Amino acid sequence: MNYQLNFKYMNNYKVEIVHLDSNEKMITDAPKDNNGAGSSFSPTDLIASGLGSCIITIMAIAAN
């Protein structure tokens, strides 16, 4: 499988991520306790979200 993402550092600990196949965009921000504004998902939020989403997707595939 080939996944392509584009990362761009914006400023103030914000990063724009673009999924090149779909052109969907996401902004991450450092949490308030790490000098960010907490205005969006933090990178660690995305790790936890990815794991949870993966588990639910696998369960749905197995149930199907």
mmCIF file of C-alpha atoms in Angstrom:
data_model
loop_
_atom_site.group_PDB
_atom_site.id
_atom_site.type_symbol
_atom_site.label_atom_id
_atom_site.label_comp_id
_atom_site.label_asym_id
_atom_site.label_seq_id
_atom_site.Cartn_x
_atom_site.Cartn_y
_atom_site.Cartn_z
ATOM 1 C CA MET A 1 0.000 0.000 0.000
ATOM 2 C CA ASN A 2 1.156 3.494 -0.769
ATOM 3 C CA TYR A 3 0.066 6.333 1.505
ATOM 4 C CA GLN A 4 1.121 9.881 0.820
ATOM 5 C CA LEU A 5 0.836 12.777 3.216
ATOM 6 C CA ASN A 6 2.180 16.294 3.046
ATOM 7 C CA PHE A 7 3.199 18.086 6.259
ATOM 8 C CA LYS A 8 3.631 21.847 6.593
ATOM 9 C CA TYR A 9 4.679 23.630 9.769
ATOM 10 C CA MET A 10 2.441 26.681 10.080
ATOM 11 C CA ASN A 11 3.540 28.557 13.214
ATOM 12 C CA ASN A 12 2.912 28.504 16.955
ATOM 13 C CA TYR A 13 3.193 24.688 17.094
ATOM 14 C CA LYS A 14 0.532 24.108 14.423
ATOM 15 C CA VAL A 15 1.050 21.624 11.582
ATOM 16 C CA GLU A 16 -1.122 21.204 8.480
ATOM 17 C CA ILE A 17 -1.387 17.632 7.194
ATOM 18 C CA VAL A 18 -2.789 16.912 3.729
ATOM 19 C CA HIS A 19 -3.843 13.423 2.617
ATOM 20 C CA LEU A 20 -2.815 13.623 -1.030
ATOM 21 C CA ASP A 21 -5.204 10.978 -2.423
ATOM 22 C CA SER A 22 -8.309 12.745 -1.082
ATOM 23 C CA ASN A 23 -6.944 16.253 -0.504
ATOM 24 C CA GLU A 24 -8.439 16.175 3.009
ATOM 25 C CA LYS A 25 -6.684 18.555 5.395
ATOM 26 C CA MET A 26 -6.124 18.488 9.124
ATOM 27 C CA ILE A 27 -4.443 20.914 11.506
ATOM 28 C CA THR A 28 -2.740 19.724 14.675
ATOM 29 C CA ASP A 29 -1.849 21.950 17.592
ATOM 30 C CA ALA A 30 0.234 21.404 20.687
ATOM 31 C CA PRO A 31 -1.889 21.108 23.829
ATOM 32 C CA LYS A 32 -2.084 24.007 26.274
ATOM 33 C CA ASP A 33 0.190 22.214 28.747
ATOM 34 C CA ASN A 34 2.904 22.133 26.051
ATOM 35 C CA ASN A 35 2.804 25.782 24.972
ATOM 36 C CA GLY A 36 0.106 25.324 22.318
ATOM 37 C CA ALA A 37 -3.335 26.865 22.089
ATOM 38 C CA GLY A 38 -5.120 23.504 22.274
ATOM 39 C CA SER A 39 -7.216 24.622 19.297
ATOM 40 C CA SER A 40 -7.224 21.250 17.551
ATOM 41 C CA PHE A 41 -6.168 17.626 17.944
ATOM 42 C CA SER A 42 -2.672 17.246 19.337
ATOM 43 C CA PRO A 43 -0.319 14.690 17.780
ATOM 44 C CA THR A 44 -0.825 12.425 20.814
ATOM 45 C CA ASP A 45 -4.620 12.774 20.453
ATOM 46 C CA LEU A 46 -4.216 11.472 16.899
ATOM 47 C CA ILE A 47 -2.278 8.427 18.075
ATOM 48 C CA ALA A 48 -5.055 7.499 20.510
ATOM 49 C CA SER A 49 -7.745 8.299 17.928
ATOM 50 C CA GLY A 50 -5.984 6.203 15.290
ATOM 51 C CA LEU A 51 -5.762 3.217 17.616
ATOM 52 C CA GLY A 52 -9.426 3.494 18.618
ATOM 53 C CA SER A 53 -10.540 3.927 15.013
ATOM 54 C CA CYS A 54 -8.414 0.965 13.938
ATOM 55 C CA ILE A 55 -9.955 -1.288 16.602
ATOM 56 C CA ILE A 56 -13.520 -0.292 15.682
ATOM 57 C CA THR A 57 -12.828 -0.719 11.947
ATOM 58 C CA ILE A 58 -11.365 -4.199 12.485
ATOM 59 C CA MET A 59 -14.404 -5.146 14.585
ATOM 60 C CA ALA A 60 -16.740 -3.922 11.825
ATOM 61 C CA ILE A 61 -14.826 -5.866 9.149
ATOM 62 C CA ALA A 62 -14.887 -9.018 11.288
ATOM 63 C CA ALA A 63 -18.615 -8.597 11.986
ATOM 64 C CA ASN A 64 -19.350 -8.205 8.299
#
